Amino acid sequence: MRLIWLKHDLPAGLSVFFVALPLCLGISLSSGAPLYAGILSGIIGGMVVSFISGSALGVSGPAAGLAPVVYSAIFSYGNDYRVFLLTVIIAGLFQLLLGTLKLGVIANYFPSAVIKGMLAAIGIMLISKQMPVALGYDRPDFWNKGVLGFFSSSDIKDNIHNFNLHITRGAIIITVT
């Protein structure tokens, strides 16, 4: 079985690692974790998981939706990454215990609305971050002054003209296409 892993799963795990590496680094940076945490999560997700899963098909990697959760957890512990790691280790041990006791059915008791709500919030966050790019807006303050600036004064015509100066028609055409 391990010979098959060397032949098939090792190259697949390496490719998952290399493809996911930029995303791993970006998520670790955006969540306030050190960059080596992103490299380590890519190695674990690409190599270790493919080795121990025993699954014929499987891809694992970073979950971008967890970046705000990780950031708030690190921030709530006084920006101490070591305390956050301790909580992750305890949660991992708890997951191993639940898996060993075959208690995965507990997930059936979580309302699907909670999961759908979390996924919808992640989707809204991702879409809202892409709106300036889709419009070709060249200012970093899109959500602070760009869109909300329309409604801040009584002269909407000037606001629309100002906003129009900072968007790119080519980006809008590509977005619509």
CSV table of N, CA and C in Angstrom, one decimal, residues 21-127:
chain,number,residue,atom,x,y,z
A,21,LEU,N,0.4,26.6,-2.2
A,21,LEU,CA,1.4,27.4,-1.4
A,21,LEU,C,1.1,28.9,-1.4
A,22,PRO,N,0.8,29.6,-2.6
A,22,PRO,CA,0.6,31.0,-2.5
A,22,PRO,C,-0.7,31.3,-1.7
A,23,LEU,N,-1.7,30.5,-1.8
A,23,LEU,CA,-2.9,30.7,-1.0
A,23,LEU,C,-2.6,30.5,0.5
A,24,CYS,N,-1.8,29.5,0.8
A,24,CYS,CA,-1.4,29.2,2.2
A,24,CYS,C,-0.7,30.4,2.8
A,25,LEU,N,0.2,31.0,2.0
A,25,LEU,CA,1.0,32.2,2.5
A,25,LEU,C,0.1,33.4,2.6
A,26,GLY,N,-0.8,33.6,1.7
A,26,GLY,CA,-1.8,34.7,1.8
A,26,GLY,C,-2.7,34.6,2.9
A,27,ILE,N,-3.2,33.4,3.2
A,27,ILE,CA,-4.1,33.2,4.3
A,27,ILE,C,-3.4,33.4,5.6
A,28,SER,N,-2.2,32.9,5.7
A,28,SER,CA,-1.4,33.1,7.0
A,28,SER,C,-1.1,34.6,7.2
A,29,LEU,N,-0.8,35.3,6.1
A,29,LEU,CA,-0.5,36.7,6.3
A,29,LEU,C,-1.8,37.5,6.6
A,30,SER,N,-2.9,37.2,6.0
A,30,SER,CA,-4.2,37.9,6.3
A,30,SER,C,-4.7,37.6,7.6
A,31,SER,N,-4.4,36.4,8.2
A,31,SER,CA,-5.0,36.0,9.5
A,31,SER,C,-4.1,36.4,10.6
A,32,GLY,N,-2.9,37.1,10.3
A,32,GLY,CA,-2.1,37.5,11.4
A,32,GLY,C,-1.1,36.5,11.9
A,33,ALA,N,-1.0,35.3,11.3
A,33,ALA,CA,-0.1,34.2,11.7
A,33,ALA,C,1.2,34.5,11.0
A,34,PRO,N,2.3,33.9,11.5
A,34,PRO,CA,3.6,34.0,10.8
A,34,PRO,C,3.5,33.2,9.5
A,35,LEU,N,4.4,33.7,8.5
A,35,LEU,CA,4.4,33.0,7.2
A,35,LEU,C,4.8,31.6,7.3
A,36,TYR,N,5.6,31.2,8.2
A,36,TYR,CA,6.0,29.7,8.3
A,36,TYR,C,4.8,28.9,8.6
A,37,ALA,N,3.7,29.5,9.2
A,37,ALA,CA,2.5,28.7,9.5
A,37,ALA,C,1.8,28.4,8.2
A,38,GLY,N,1.9,29.3,7.2
A,38,GLY,CA,1.3,29.0,5.9
A,38,GLY,C,2.0,27.9,5.2
A,39,ILE,N,3.3,27.9,5.3
A,39,ILE,CA,4.1,26.8,4.6
A,39,ILE,C,3.9,25.5,5.3
A,40,LEU,N,3.8,25.5,6.6
A,40,LEU,CA,3.5,24.3,7.4
A,40,LEU,C,2.1,23.7,7.0
A,41,SER,N,1.1,24.6,6.9
A,41,SER,CA,-0.2,24.1,6.6
A,41,SER,C,-0.3,23.6,5.2
A,42,GLY,N,0.5,24.1,4.3
A,42,GLY,CA,0.6,23.6,2.9
A,42,GLY,C,1.2,22.2,2.9
A,43,ILE,N,2.3,22.0,3.7
A,43,ILE,CA,2.9,20.7,3.8
A,43,ILE,C,2.0,19.7,4.4
A,44,ILE,N,1.3,20.1,5.5
A,44,ILE,CA,0.4,19.1,6.2
A,44,ILE,C,-0.8,18.8,5.2
A,45,GLY,N,-1.3,19.8,4.6
A,45,GLY,CA,-2.5,19.6,3.8
A,45,GLY,C,-2.2,18.8,2.5
A,46,GLY,N,-1.0,19.1,1.9
A,46,GLY,CA,-0.6,18.4,0.7
A,46,GLY,C,0.0,17.1,0.9
A,47,MET,N,0.9,17.0,1.8
A,47,MET,CA,1.7,15.8,2.0
A,47,MET,C,1.2,14.8,3.1
A,48,VAL,N,1.0,15.3,4.3
A,48,VAL,CA,0.7,14.5,5.4
A,48,VAL,C,-0.7,13.9,5.2
A,49,VAL,N,-1.7,14.8,4.8
A,49,VAL,CA,-3.1,14.3,4.6
A,49,VAL,C,-3.1,13.2,3.6
A,50,SER,N,-2.4,13.4,2.5
A,50,SER,CA,-2.5,12.4,1.4
A,50,SER,C,-1.8,11.1,1.9
A,51,PHE,N,-0.9,11.1,2.8
A,51,PHE,CA,-0.3,9.9,3.3
A,51,PHE,C,-1.2,9.2,4.3
A,52,ILE,N,-1.8,9.9,5.2
A,52,ILE,CA,-2.6,9.2,6.2
A,52,ILE,C,-4.1,9.0,5.8
A,53,SER,N,-4.6,9.6,4.8
A,53,SER,CA,-6.0,9.5,4.5
A,53,SER,C,-6.4,8.2,3.9
A,54,GLY,N,-5.6,7.6,3.1
A,54,GLY,CA,-5.9,6.3,2.4
A,54,GLY,C,-7.0,6.5,1.4
A,55,SER,N,-7.4,7.6,1.0
A,55,SER,CA,-8.4,7.9,0.1
A,55,SER,C,-7.9,7.8,-1.3
A,56,ALA,N,-8.6,7.3,-2.3
A,56,ALA,CA,-8.2,7.3,-3.7
A,56,ALA,C,-8.3,8.7,-4.3
A,57,LEU,N,-9.2,9.4,-3.9
A,57,LEU,CA,-9.4,10.8,-4.4
A,57,LEU,C,-9.5,11.7,-3.2
A,58,GLY,N,-8.8,12.8,-3.2
A,58,GLY,CA,-8.9,13.8,-2.1
A,58,GLY,C,-8.0,14.9,-2.3
A,59,VAL,N,-8.5,16.1,-2.1
A,59,VAL,CA,-7.7,17.3,-2.1
A,59,VAL,C,-7.9,18.1,-0.8
A,60,SER,N,-6.9,18.5,-0.2
A,60,SER,CA,-7.0,19.3,1.0
A,60,SER,C,-6.2,20.5,0.9
A,61,GLY,N,-6.5,21.6,1.5
A,61,GLY,CA,-5.7,22.8,1.5
A,61,GLY,C,-6.3,23.8,2.4
A,62,PRO,N,-5.9,25.0,2.2
A,62,PRO,CA,-6.3,26.1,3.2
A,62,PRO,C,-7.7,26.5,2.9
A,63,ALA,N,-8.4,26.9,4.0
A,63,ALA,CA,-9.8,27.4,3.9
A,63,ALA,C,-9.7,28.9,4.1
A,64,ALA,N,-9.9,29.7,3.0
A,64,ALA,CA,-9.9,31.1,3.1
A,64,ALA,C,-10.9,31.7,4.0
A,65,GLY,N,-12.0,31.0,4.2
A,65,GLY,CA,-13.1,31.5,5.1
A,65,GLY,C,-12.7,31.5,6.5
A,66,LEU,N,-11.7,30.8,6.9
A,66,LEU,CA,-11.3,30.7,8.3
A,66,LEU,C,-10.3,31.9,8.6
A,67,ALA,N,-9.8,32.6,7.7
A,67,ALA,CA,-8.8,33.7,7.9
A,67,ALA,C,-9.4,34.7,8.9
A,68,PRO,N,-10.6,35.2,8.8
A,68,PRO,CA,-11.1,36.1,9.8
A,68,PRO,C,-11.3,35.5,11.2
A,69,VAL,N,-11.6,34.2,11.2
A,69,VAL,CA,-11.8,33.5,12.5
A,69,VAL,C,-10.4,33.4,13.2
A,70,VAL,N,-9.4,33.0,12.4
A,70,VAL,CA,-8.1,32.9,13.0
A,70,VAL,C,-7.5,34.2,13.4
A,71,TYR,N,-7.8,35.2,12.6
A,71,TYR,CA,-7.3,36.6,12.9
A,71,TYR,C,-7.9,37.1,14.2
A,72,SER,N,-9.2,36.9,14.4
A,72,SER,CA,-9.9,37.3,15.6
A,72,SER,C,-9.5,36.5,16.8
A,73,ALA,N,-9.2,35.2,16.6
A,73,ALA,CA,-8.7,34.4,17.7
A,73,ALA,C,-7.3,34.8,18.1
A,74,ILE,N,-6.4,35.1,17.2
A,74,ILE,CA,-5.1,35.5,17.6
A,74,ILE,C,-5.2,36.9,18.3
A,75,PHE,N,-6.0,37.8,17.7
A,75,PHE,CA,-6.2,39.1,18.3
A,75,PHE,C,-6.7,39.1,19.7
A,76,SER,N,-7.7,38.2,19.9
A,76,SER,CA,-8.3,38.1,21.2
A,76,SER,C,-7.4,37.5,22.3
A,77,TYR,N,-6.4,36.8,21.9
A,77,TYR,CA,-5.4,36.4,22.9
A,77,TYR,C,-4.2,37.3,23.0
A,78,GLY,N,-4.4,38.6,22.6
A,78,GLY,CA,-3.3,39.5,22.8
A,78,GLY,C,-2.2,39.4,21.8
A,79,ASN,N,-2.6,39.0,20.5
A,79,ASN,CA,-1.6,38.8,19.4
A,79,ASN,C,-0.5,37.8,19.8
A,80,ASP,N,-0.8,36.9,20.7
A,80,ASP,CA,0.1,35.8,21.0
A,80,ASP,C,-0.2,34.6,20.2
A,81,TYR,N,0.6,34.3,19.2
A,81,TYR,CA,0.4,33.2,18.3
A,81,TYR,C,0.5,31.8,19.0
A,82,ARG,N,1.4,31.8,20.1
A,82,ARG,CA,1.6,30.6,20.8
A,82,ARG,C,0.3,30.1,21.6
A,83,VAL,N,-0.4,31.1,22.1
A,83,VAL,CA,-1.6,30.7,22.8
A,83,VAL,C,-2.6,30.2,21.8
A,84,PHE,N,-2.7,30.8,20.6
A,84,PHE,CA,-3.6,30.3,19.6
A,84,PHE,C,-3.2,28.9,19.2
A,85,LEU,N,-2.0,28.6,19.0
A,85,LEU,CA,-1.5,27.3,18.7
A,85,LEU,C,-2.0,26.3,19.7
A,86,LEU,N,-1.9,26.6,21.0
A,86,LEU,CA,-2.3,25.7,22.1
A,86,LEU,C,-3.8,25.4,21.9
A,87,THR,N,-4.6,26.4,21.6
A,87,THR,CA,-6.0,26.2,21.4
A,87,THR,C,-6.3,25.3,20.2
A,88,VAL,N,-5.5,25.4,19.2
A,88,VAL,CA,-5.7,24.6,18.0
A,88,VAL,C,-5.3,23.1,18.3
A,89,ILE,N,-4.2,22.9,19.1
A,89,ILE,CA,-3.8,21.6,19.5
A,89,ILE,C,-4.9,20.9,20.4
A,90,ILE,N,-5.5,21.7,21.3
A,90,ILE,CA,-6.6,21.1,22.1
A,90,ILE,C,-7.8,20.8,21.3
A,91,ALA,N,-8.1,21.7,20.3
A,91,ALA,CA,-9.2,21.4,19.4
A,91,ALA,C,-9.0,20.1,18.6
A,92,GLY,N,-7.7,20.0,18.1
A,92,GLY,CA,-7.3,18.8,17.3
A,92,GLY,C,-7.4,17.5,18.1
A,93,LEU,N,-7.0,17.6,19.4
A,93,LEU,CA,-7.1,16.4,20.2
A,93,LEU,C,-8.6,16.1,20.5
A,94,PHE,N,-9.4,17.1,20.6
A,94,PHE,CA,-10.8,16.9,20.8
A,94,PHE,C,-11.4,16.2,19.6
A,95,GLN,N,-11.0,16.7,18.4
A,95,GLN,CA,-11.5,16.0,17.1
A,95,GLN,C,-11.0,14.6,17.0
A,96,LEU,N,-9.8,14.3,17.4
A,96,LEU,CA,-9.3,12.9,17.4
A,96,LEU,C,-10.1,12.0,18.3
A,97,LEU,N,-10.4,12.6,19.5
A,97,LEU,CA,-11.2,11.8,20.4
A,97,LEU,C,-12.6,11.5,19.9
A,98,LEU,N,-13.3,12.5,19.3
A,98,LEU,CA,-14.6,12.4,18.7
A,98,LEU,C,-14.5,11.4,17.5
A,99,GLY,N,-13.5,11.4,16.7
A,99,GLY,CA,-13.3,10.5,15.6
A,99,GLY,C,-13.1,9.1,16.1
A,100,THR,N,-12.3,8.9,17.1
A,100,THR,CA,-12.0,7.6,17.7
A,100,THR,C,-13.3,7.0,18.3
A,101,LEU,N,-14.1,7.8,18.9
A,101,LEU,CA,-15.4,7.3,19.5
A,101,LEU,C,-16.5,7.3,18.5
A,102,LYS,N,-16.2,7.5,17.2
A,102,LYS,CA,-17.2,7.5,16.1
A,102,LYS,C,-18.4,8.4,16.4
A,103,LEU,N,-18.1,9.6,16.9
A,103,LEU,CA,-19.2,10.5,17.2
A,103,LEU,C,-19.4,11.6,16.2
A,104,GLY,N,-19.1,11.3,14.9
A,104,GLY,CA,-19.3,12.3,13.9
A,104,GLY,C,-20.8,12.6,13.6
A,105,VAL,N,-21.7,11.8,14.1
A,105,VAL,CA,-23.1,12.0,14.0
A,105,VAL,C,-23.6,13.3,14.7
A,106,ILE,N,-22.7,13.8,15.6
A,106,ILE,CA,-23.1,15.0,16.3
A,106,ILE,C,-23.3,16.1,15.4
A,107,ALA,N,-22.6,16.1,14.2
A,107,ALA,CA,-22.8,17.2,13.2
A,107,ALA,C,-24.2,17.2,12.7
A,108,ASN,N,-25.0,16.1,12.8
A,108,ASN,CA,-26.4,16.2,12.3
A,108,ASN,C,-27.2,17.0,13.2
A,109,TYR,N,-26.8,17.3,14.4
A,109,TYR,CA,-27.6,18.1,15.3
A,109,TYR,C,-27.4,19.6,15.1
A,110,PHE,N,-26.4,20.0,14.3
A,110,PHE,CA,-26.2,21.4,14.0
A,110,PHE,C,-27.2,21.8,12.9
A,111,PRO,N,-27.9,22.9,13.1
A,111,PRO,CA,-28.9,23.3,12.1
A,111,PRO,C,-28.2,23.6,10.8
A,112,SER,N,-28.7,23.2,9.7
A,112,SER,CA,-28.1,23.5,8.4
A,112,SER,C,-28.1,25.0,8.1
A,113,ALA,N,-29.0,25.8,8.8
A,113,ALA,CA,-29.1,27.2,8.6
A,113,ALA,C,-27.8,27.9,9.1
A,114,VAL,N,-27.2,27.3,10.2
A,114,VAL,CA,-26.0,27.9,10.7
A,114,VAL,C,-24.9,27.7,9.7
A,115,ILE,N,-24.8,26.6,9.1
A,115,ILE,CA,-23.7,26.3,8.2
A,115,ILE,C,-23.9,27.1,6.9
A,116,LYS,N,-25.2,27.2,6.4
A,116,LYS,CA,-25.5,28.0,5.2
A,116,LYS,C,-25.2,29.4,5.5
A,117,GLY,N,-25.5,29.9,6.7
A,117,GLY,CA,-25.3,31.3,7.0
A,117,GLY,C,-23.8,31.6,7.0
A,118,MET,N,-23.0,30.7,7.6
A,118,MET,CA,-21.5,31.0,7.6
A,118,MET,C,-21.0,31.0,6.2
A,119,LEU,N,-21.4,30.0,5.4
A,119,LEU,CA,-21.0,30.0,4.0
A,119,LEU,C,-21.4,31.2,3.2
A,120,ALA,N,-22.6,31.7,3.5
A,120,ALA,CA,-23.1,32.9,2.8
A,120,ALA,C,-22.3,34.1,3.2
A,121,ALA,N,-22.0,34.2,4.5
A,121,ALA,CA,-21.2,35.3,5.0
A,121,ALA,C,-19.8,35.3,4.3
A,122,ILE,N,-19.2,34.1,4.2
A,122,ILE,CA,-17.9,34.0,3.5
A,122,ILE,C,-18.0,34.5,2.1
A,123,GLY,N,-19.1,34.0,1.4
A,123,GLY,CA,-19.3,34.4,0.0
A,123,GLY,C,-19.5,35.9,-0.2
A,124,ILE,N,-20.3,36.5,0.7
A,124,ILE,CA,-20.5,38.0,0.7
A,124,ILE,C,-19.2,38.7,0.9
A,125,MET,N,-18.4,38.2,1.8
A,125,MET,CA,-17.1,38.8,2.1
A,125,MET,C,-16.1,38.7,0.9
A,126,LEU,N,-16.1,37.5,0.2
A,126,LEU,CA,-15.3,37.4,-0.9
A,126,LEU,C,-15.7,38.2,-2.1
A,127,ILE,N,-17.0,38.3,-2.3
A,127,ILE,CA,-17.6,39.1,-3.4
A,127,ILE,C,-17.3,40.6,-3.2
